[in-house]
């Protein structure tokens, strides 16, 4: 998979953004003691709680994906501790789309945070490839194990945190949370009571470019459980979704059913997918290696495969 050009060290890849972007970034550290504009008293108090939770570590690593949760956590960590005491740790593997990789680096540059990339090898794990409902546990466990083995000592970290929010805590389809518990990874957003809506409001107040970014789970989530996860399948999904986004869809999932691609888009965009954009959508998905293409009339749903296995209805 082609990755964006970066200035990286030879071992653990510590990446710096384009220097022109660094000049444009928001210096969140300077705002450390300033109330964020546009926040309610409730959200402001929650930000203060996160800051209080983050003051204990001497040096913090944030498991970072570029999504809104981990980006807000990273920004608040830089704000509370200073950029010299925080690093963003980005796991890189075939399950991370190249577009998501690029976007994550852009968000980190906006925040002013240093990024350390670690190559994760969940694809080498039979339990991950088997793709049971616990797949996310094996993926997150691999990430946190790599951070513990390769990053904590190298960068003198005293704690690691990740962006679980208060809504995530009550979801029944997040086995990756168990990996965080086993590795004693902190969850400051959840512990401060921040749900997804509050996280997005804070992201907007911080001026983060991902404030309105749709959720972007890893590419492996598009493969039905008990169907093996392979680099080829991940590449097909990535190519098909990139093509659909290029046609203007605000969000999409391409579920991999062998020769069949099942497309999910927001319900309001199904008419365009089946109408004016039908031929173009067929072309980009077939070019990605799917001979047959279907549209899910239920629209897009997060966790569609896992939820169906545990009895939660899709749609």
GROMACS .gro file of C-alpha atoms in nm:
model
  315
    1UNK     CA    1   0.000   0.000   0.000
    2UNK     CA    2   0.144   0.336  -0.095
    3UNK     CA    3   0.199   0.569   0.199
    4UNK     CA    4   0.240   0.946   0.195
    5UNK     CA    5   0.588   1.100   0.189
    6UNK     CA    6   0.711   1.175   0.541
    7UNK     CA    7   1.032   1.269   0.717
    8UNK     CA    8   1.079   0.966   0.939
    9UNK     CA    9   1.352   0.810   1.146
   10UNK     CA   10   1.485   0.464   1.053
   11UNK     CA   11   1.340   0.252   1.334
   12UNK     CA   12   1.029   0.375   1.507
   13UNK     CA   13   0.914   0.627   1.255
   14UNK     CA   14   0.893   0.969   1.415
   15UNK     CA   15   0.729   1.187   1.157
   16UNK     CA   16   0.723   1.562   1.122
   17UNK     CA   17   0.469   1.747   0.915
   18UNK     CA   18   0.548   1.967   0.620
   19UNK     CA   19   0.715   2.278   0.772
   20UNK     CA   20   0.466   2.508   0.598
   21UNK     CA   21   0.186   2.324   0.778
   22UNK     CA   22   0.373   2.364   1.106
   23UNK     CA   23   0.364   2.742   1.063
   24UNK     CA   24  -0.012   2.729   1.013
   25UNK     CA   25  -0.094   2.497   1.303
   26UNK     CA   26  -0.282   2.608   1.611
   27UNK     CA   27  -0.054   2.633   1.913
   28UNK     CA   28  -0.284   2.467   2.162
   29UNK     CA   29  -0.025   2.483   2.438
   30UNK     CA   30  -0.061   2.862   2.447
   31UNK     CA   31  -0.433   2.817   2.515
   32UNK     CA   32  -0.368   2.590   2.813
   33UNK     CA   33  -0.541   2.808   3.068
   34UNK     CA   34  -0.788   2.980   2.835
   35UNK     CA   35  -1.152   2.874   2.822
   36UNK     CA   36  -1.232   2.737   2.478
   37UNK     CA   37  -1.471   2.970   2.293
   38UNK     CA   38  -1.821   2.853   2.219
   39UNK     CA   39  -1.834   2.579   2.482
   40UNK     CA   40  -2.111   2.550   2.736
   41UNK     CA   41  -2.024   2.545   3.104
   42UNK     CA   42  -2.093   2.171   3.103
   43UNK     CA   43  -1.851   2.100   2.819
   44UNK     CA   44  -1.595   2.338   2.966
   45UNK     CA   45  -1.612   2.154   3.297
   46UNK     CA   46  -1.561   1.824   3.114
   47UNK     CA   47  -1.253   1.967   2.941
   48UNK     CA   48  -1.119   2.065   3.282
   49UNK     CA   49  -1.182   1.711   3.409
   50UNK     CA   50  -0.985   1.566   3.119
   51UNK     CA   51  -0.704   1.808   3.191
   52UNK     CA   52  -0.702   1.706   3.557
   53UNK     CA   53  -0.690   1.338   3.462
   54UNK     CA   54  -0.397   1.404   3.228
   55UNK     CA   55  -0.182   1.594   3.475
   56UNK     CA   56  -0.064   1.278   3.653
   57UNK     CA   57   0.153   1.128   3.372
   58UNK     CA   58   0.499   1.273   3.324
   59UNK     CA   59   0.505   1.182   2.954
   60UNK     CA   60   0.197   1.057   2.774
   61UNK     CA   61   0.152   0.852   2.460
   62UNK     CA   62  -0.184   0.883   2.286
   63UNK     CA   63  -0.299   0.596   2.065
   64UNK     CA   64  -0.392   0.811   1.769
   65UNK     CA   65  -0.591   0.736   1.453
   66UNK     CA   66  -0.689   1.083   1.329
   67UNK     CA   67  -1.053   1.023   1.421
   68UNK     CA   68  -1.235   1.282   1.626
   69UNK     CA   69  -1.204   1.100   1.961
   70UNK     CA   70  -0.829   1.039   1.956
   71UNK     CA   71  -0.771   1.383   1.802
   72UNK     CA   72  -0.958   1.561   2.081
   73UNK     CA   73  -0.771   1.354   2.339
   74UNK     CA   74  -0.439   1.440   2.175
   75UNK     CA   75  -0.525   1.810   2.157
   76UNK     CA   76  -0.636   1.825   2.520
   77UNK     CA   77  -0.322   1.635   2.625
   78UNK     CA   78  -0.099   1.886   2.445
   79UNK     CA   79  -0.300   2.165   2.601
   80UNK     CA   80  -0.264   2.022   2.952
   81UNK     CA   81   0.090   1.884   2.944
   82UNK     CA   82   0.265   2.071   2.665
   83UNK     CA   83   0.376   1.936   2.329
   84UNK     CA   84   0.714   1.822   2.464
   85UNK     CA   85   0.546   1.573   2.701
   86UNK     CA   86   0.301   1.415   2.456
   87UNK     CA   87   0.344   1.195   2.151
   88UNK     CA   88   0.081   1.060   1.914
   89UNK     CA   89   0.131   0.690   1.840
   90UNK     CA   90  -0.012   0.585   1.505
   91UNK     CA   91  -0.041   0.216   1.423
   92UNK     CA   92   0.023   0.145   1.055
   93UNK     CA   93  -0.082  -0.176   0.880
   94UNK     CA   94  -0.277  -0.285   0.570
   95UNK     CA   95  -0.600  -0.222   0.765
   96UNK     CA   96  -0.529   0.153   0.770
   97UNK     CA   97  -0.640   0.322   0.450
   98UNK     CA   98  -0.379   0.550   0.293
   99UNK     CA   99  -0.626   0.841   0.292
  100UNK     CA  100  -0.681   0.794   0.666
  101UNK     CA  101  -0.306   0.785   0.721
  102UNK     CA  102  -0.261   1.116   0.542
  103UNK     CA  103  -0.554   1.275   0.724
  104UNK     CA  104  -0.418   1.165   1.063
  105UNK     CA  105  -0.082   1.329   0.997
  106UNK     CA  106  -0.262   1.647   0.893
  107UNK     CA  107  -0.461   1.659   1.217
  108UNK     CA  108  -0.150   1.598   1.426
  109UNK     CA  109   0.023   1.886   1.247
  110UNK     CA  110  -0.270   2.113   1.326
  111UNK     CA  111  -0.243   2.019   1.692
  112UNK     CA  112   0.133   2.055   1.693
  113UNK     CA  113   0.195   1.701   1.816
  114UNK     CA  114   0.483   1.475   1.726
  115UNK     CA  115   0.379   1.146   1.564
  116UNK     CA  116   0.553   0.816   1.617
  117UNK     CA  117   0.442   0.543   1.380
  118UNK     CA  118   0.455   0.177   1.476
  119UNK     CA  119   0.410  -0.106   1.230
  120UNK     CA  120   0.153  -0.344   1.372
  121UNK     CA  121   0.141  -0.704   1.257
  122UNK     CA  122  -0.208  -0.816   1.346
  123UNK     CA  123  -0.225  -0.981   1.005
  124UNK     CA  124   0.031  -1.235   1.129
  125UNK     CA  125  -0.205  -1.350   1.405
  126UNK     CA  126  -0.426  -1.650   1.319
  127UNK     CA  127  -0.695  -1.528   1.561
  128UNK     CA  128  -0.710  -1.191   1.384
  129UNK     CA  129  -0.720  -1.342   1.036
  130UNK     CA  130  -0.996  -1.583   1.147
  131UNK     CA  131  -1.209  -1.270   1.191
  132UNK     CA  132  -1.436  -1.374   1.475
  133UNK     CA  133  -1.640  -1.119   1.669
  134UNK     CA  134  -1.330  -1.066   1.887
  135UNK     CA  135  -1.115  -0.952   1.593
  136UNK     CA  136  -1.089  -0.598   1.730
  137UNK     CA  137  -0.948  -0.733   2.056
  138UNK     CA  138  -0.657  -0.895   1.873
  139UNK     CA  139  -0.595  -0.580   1.669
  140UNK     CA  140  -0.597  -0.347   1.971
  141UNK     CA  141  -0.397  -0.594   2.177
  142UNK     CA  142  -0.131  -0.598   1.906
  143UNK     CA  143  -0.124  -0.217   1.897
  144UNK     CA  144  -0.093  -0.175   2.272
  145UNK     CA  145   0.165  -0.454   2.294
  146UNK     CA  146   0.376  -0.282   2.026
  147UNK     CA  147   0.346   0.049   2.210
  148UNK     CA  148   0.457  -0.117   2.535
  149UNK     CA  149   0.746  -0.297   2.368
  150UNK     CA  150   0.872  -0.032   2.125
  151UNK     CA  151   0.754   0.313   2.229
  152UNK     CA  152   0.721   0.339   2.607
  153UNK     CA  153   1.089   0.296   2.687
  154UNK     CA  154   1.221   0.464   2.373
  155UNK     CA  155   1.027   0.782   2.450
  156UNK     CA  156   1.019   0.766   2.828
  157UNK     CA  157   0.641   0.738   2.850
  158UNK     CA  158   0.483   0.704   3.192
  159UNK     CA  159   0.131   0.637   3.062
  160UNK     CA  160  -0.062   0.558   2.744
  161UNK     CA  161  -0.417   0.674   2.672
  162UNK     CA  162  -0.674   0.615   2.400
  163UNK     CA  163  -0.988   0.788   2.281
  164UNK     CA  164  -1.270   0.578   2.419
  165UNK     CA  165  -1.567   0.804   2.495
  166UNK     CA  166  -1.863   0.761   2.731
  167UNK     CA  167  -2.089   0.629   2.451
  168UNK     CA  168  -1.832   0.364   2.362
  169UNK     CA  169  -1.833   0.232   2.718
  170UNK     CA  170  -2.194   0.114   2.692
  171UNK     CA  171  -2.166  -0.037   2.343
  172UNK     CA  172  -2.175  -0.415   2.325
  173UNK     CA  173  -1.970  -0.447   2.007
  174UNK     CA  174  -1.631  -0.311   2.117
  175UNK     CA  175  -1.408  -0.605   2.219
  176UNK     CA  176  -1.101  -0.385   2.169
  177UNK     CA  177  -1.180  -0.216   2.500
  178UNK     CA  178  -1.075  -0.533   2.683
  179UNK     CA  179  -0.727  -0.502   2.532
  180UNK     CA  180  -0.700  -0.149   2.672
  181UNK     CA  181  -0.795  -0.278   3.017
  182UNK     CA  182  -0.534  -0.554   3.002
  183UNK     CA  183  -0.261  -0.306   2.907
  184UNK     CA  184  -0.375  -0.046   3.163
  185UNK     CA  185  -0.438   0.213   2.895
  186UNK     CA  186  -0.609   0.527   3.021
  187UNK     CA  187  -0.945   0.646   2.885
  188UNK     CA  188  -0.970   1.012   2.996
  189UNK     CA  189  -1.261   1.110   2.770
  190UNK     CA  190  -1.484   0.835   2.904
  191UNK     CA  191  -1.375   0.893   3.263
  192UNK     CA  192  -1.459   1.263   3.226
  193UNK     CA  193  -1.808   1.172   3.100
  194UNK     CA  194  -1.762   1.298   2.743
  195UNK     CA  195  -2.001   1.136   2.495
  196UNK     CA  196  -1.959   1.153   2.117
  197UNK     CA  197  -2.165   1.468   2.075
  198UNK     CA  198  -1.960   1.650   2.340
  199UNK     CA  199  -1.635   1.531   2.179
  200UNK     CA  200  -1.746   1.679   1.847
  201UNK     CA  201  -1.840   2.011   2.011
  202UNK     CA  202  -1.499   2.029   2.174
  203UNK     CA  203  -1.328   1.939   1.847
  204UNK     CA  204  -1.506   2.230   1.681
  205UNK     CA  205  -1.406   2.466   1.962
  206UNK     CA  206  -1.045   2.352   1.922
  207UNK     CA  207  -1.062   2.416   1.548
  208UNK     CA  208  -0.973   2.059   1.457
  209UNK     CA  209  -1.023   1.969   1.090
  210UNK     CA  210  -1.179   1.634   1.190
  211UNK     CA  211  -1.460   1.785   1.401
  212UNK     CA  212  -1.727   1.670   1.155
  213UNK     CA  213  -1.538   1.368   1.023
  214UNK     CA  214  -1.753   1.054   0.999
  215UNK     CA  215  -1.641   0.751   1.195
  216UNK     CA  216  -1.381   0.553   1.002
  217UNK     CA  217  -1.331   0.206   1.149
  218UNK     CA  218  -1.049  -0.003   1.008
  219UNK     CA  219  -1.087  -0.169   0.670
  220UNK     CA  220  -1.115  -0.515   0.828
  221UNK     CA  221  -1.458  -0.419   0.962
  222UNK     CA  222  -1.592  -0.451   0.605
  223UNK     CA  223  -1.522  -0.825   0.593
  224UNK     CA  224  -1.792  -1.057   0.734
  225UNK     CA  225  -1.697  -1.239   1.051
  226UNK     CA  226  -1.543  -1.584   0.996
  227UNK     CA  227  -1.435  -1.484   0.645
  228UNK     CA  228  -1.055  -1.456   0.653
  229UNK     CA  229  -0.898  -1.110   0.661
  230UNK     CA  230  -0.633  -1.081   0.390
  231UNK     CA  231  -0.431  -0.791   0.248
  232UNK     CA  232  -0.595  -0.843  -0.092
  233UNK     CA  233  -0.944  -0.804   0.051
  234UNK     CA  234  -0.842  -0.496   0.245
  235UNK     CA  235  -0.694  -0.346  -0.070
  236UNK     CA  236  -1.013  -0.410  -0.267
  237UNK     CA  237  -1.226  -0.242  -0.001
  238UNK     CA  238  -0.991   0.055   0.021
  239UNK     CA  239  -0.990   0.109  -0.355
  240UNK     CA  240  -1.369   0.080  -0.385
  241UNK     CA  241  -1.438   0.320  -0.099
  242UNK     CA  242  -1.185   0.572  -0.228
  243UNK     CA  243  -1.359   0.563  -0.565
  244UNK     CA  244  -1.703   0.617  -0.411
  245UNK     CA  245  -1.582   0.908  -0.198
  246UNK     CA  246  -1.439   1.056  -0.515
  247UNK     CA  247  -1.790   1.058  -0.660
  248UNK     CA  248  -1.903   1.283  -0.376
  249UNK     CA  249  -2.062   1.046  -0.124
  250UNK     CA  250  -2.025   1.191   0.224
  251UNK     CA  251  -1.952   0.849   0.372
  252UNK     CA  252  -1.963   0.487   0.262
  253UNK     CA  253  -1.881   0.130   0.350
  254UNK     CA  254  -1.806  -0.143   0.098
  255UNK     CA  255  -1.877  -0.480   0.257
  256UNK     CA  256  -1.670  -0.761   0.108
  257UNK     CA  257  -1.879  -1.069   0.022
  258UNK     CA  258  -1.636  -1.247  -0.206
  259UNK     CA  259  -1.722  -1.150  -0.564
  260UNK     CA  260  -2.000  -0.922  -0.436
  261UNK     CA  261  -1.948  -0.573  -0.298
  262UNK     CA  262  -2.237  -0.454  -0.080
  263UNK     CA  263  -2.237  -0.076  -0.068
  264UNK     CA  264  -2.369   0.116   0.229
  265UNK     CA  265  -2.413   0.493   0.207
  266UNK     CA  266  -2.624   0.729   0.421
  267UNK     CA  267  -2.994   0.674   0.352
  268UNK     CA  268  -3.032   1.022   0.203
  269UNK     CA  269  -2.769   0.935  -0.062
  270UNK     CA  270  -2.907   0.598  -0.174
  271UNK     CA  271  -3.118   0.762  -0.446
  272UNK     CA  272  -2.809   0.918  -0.602
  273UNK     CA  273  -2.620   0.588  -0.580
  274UNK     CA  274  -2.900   0.403  -0.757
  275UNK     CA  275  -2.975   0.690  -0.997
  276UNK     CA  276  -2.746   0.948  -1.153
  277UNK     CA  277  -2.426   0.803  -1.009
  278UNK     CA  278  -2.510   0.437  -1.070
  279UNK     CA  279  -2.283   0.382  -1.372
  280UNK     CA  280  -1.991   0.568  -1.218
  281UNK     CA  281  -2.029   0.378  -0.891
  282UNK     CA  282  -2.042   0.046  -1.076
  283UNK     CA  283  -1.725   0.136  -1.261
  284UNK     CA  284  -1.515   0.228  -0.957
  285UNK     CA  285  -1.628  -0.073  -0.754
  286UNK     CA  286  -1.574  -0.317  -1.040
  287UNK     CA  287  -1.232  -0.162  -1.101
  288UNK     CA  288  -1.151  -0.249  -0.740
  289UNK     CA  289  -1.203  -0.617  -0.821
  290UNK     CA  290  -1.570  -0.688  -0.749
  291UNK     CA  291  -1.757  -0.845  -1.043
  292UNK     CA  292  -2.096  -0.790  -0.875
  293UNK     CA  293  -2.222  -0.484  -0.689
  294UNK     CA  294  -2.521  -0.453  -0.455
  295UNK     CA  295  -2.671  -0.163  -0.262
  296UNK     CA  296  -2.790  -0.205   0.097
  297UNK     CA  297  -3.125  -0.026   0.118
  298UNK     CA  298  -3.095  -0.012   0.498
  299UNK     CA  299  -2.820   0.246   0.458
  300UNK     CA  300  -2.501   0.269   0.653
  301UNK     CA  301  -2.456   0.129   1.001
  302UNK     CA  302  -2.152   0.116   1.223
  303UNK     CA  303  -2.071  -0.234   1.345
  304UNK     CA  304  -2.310  -0.403   1.102
  305UNK     CA  305  -2.142  -0.745   1.107
  306UNK     CA  306  -2.076  -0.765   1.480
  307UNK     CA  307  -2.418  -0.631   1.579
  308UNK     CA  308  -2.595  -0.893   1.371
  309UNK     CA  309  -2.406  -1.172   1.549
  310UNK     CA  310  -2.511  -1.048   1.892
  311UNK     CA  311  -2.874  -1.002   1.798
  312UNK     CA  312  -2.889  -0.628   1.728
  313UNK     CA  313  -3.094  -0.561   1.417
  314UNK     CA  314  -2.939  -0.374   1.124
  315UNK     CA  315  -3.150  -0.085   0.996
   0.00000   0.00000   0.00000
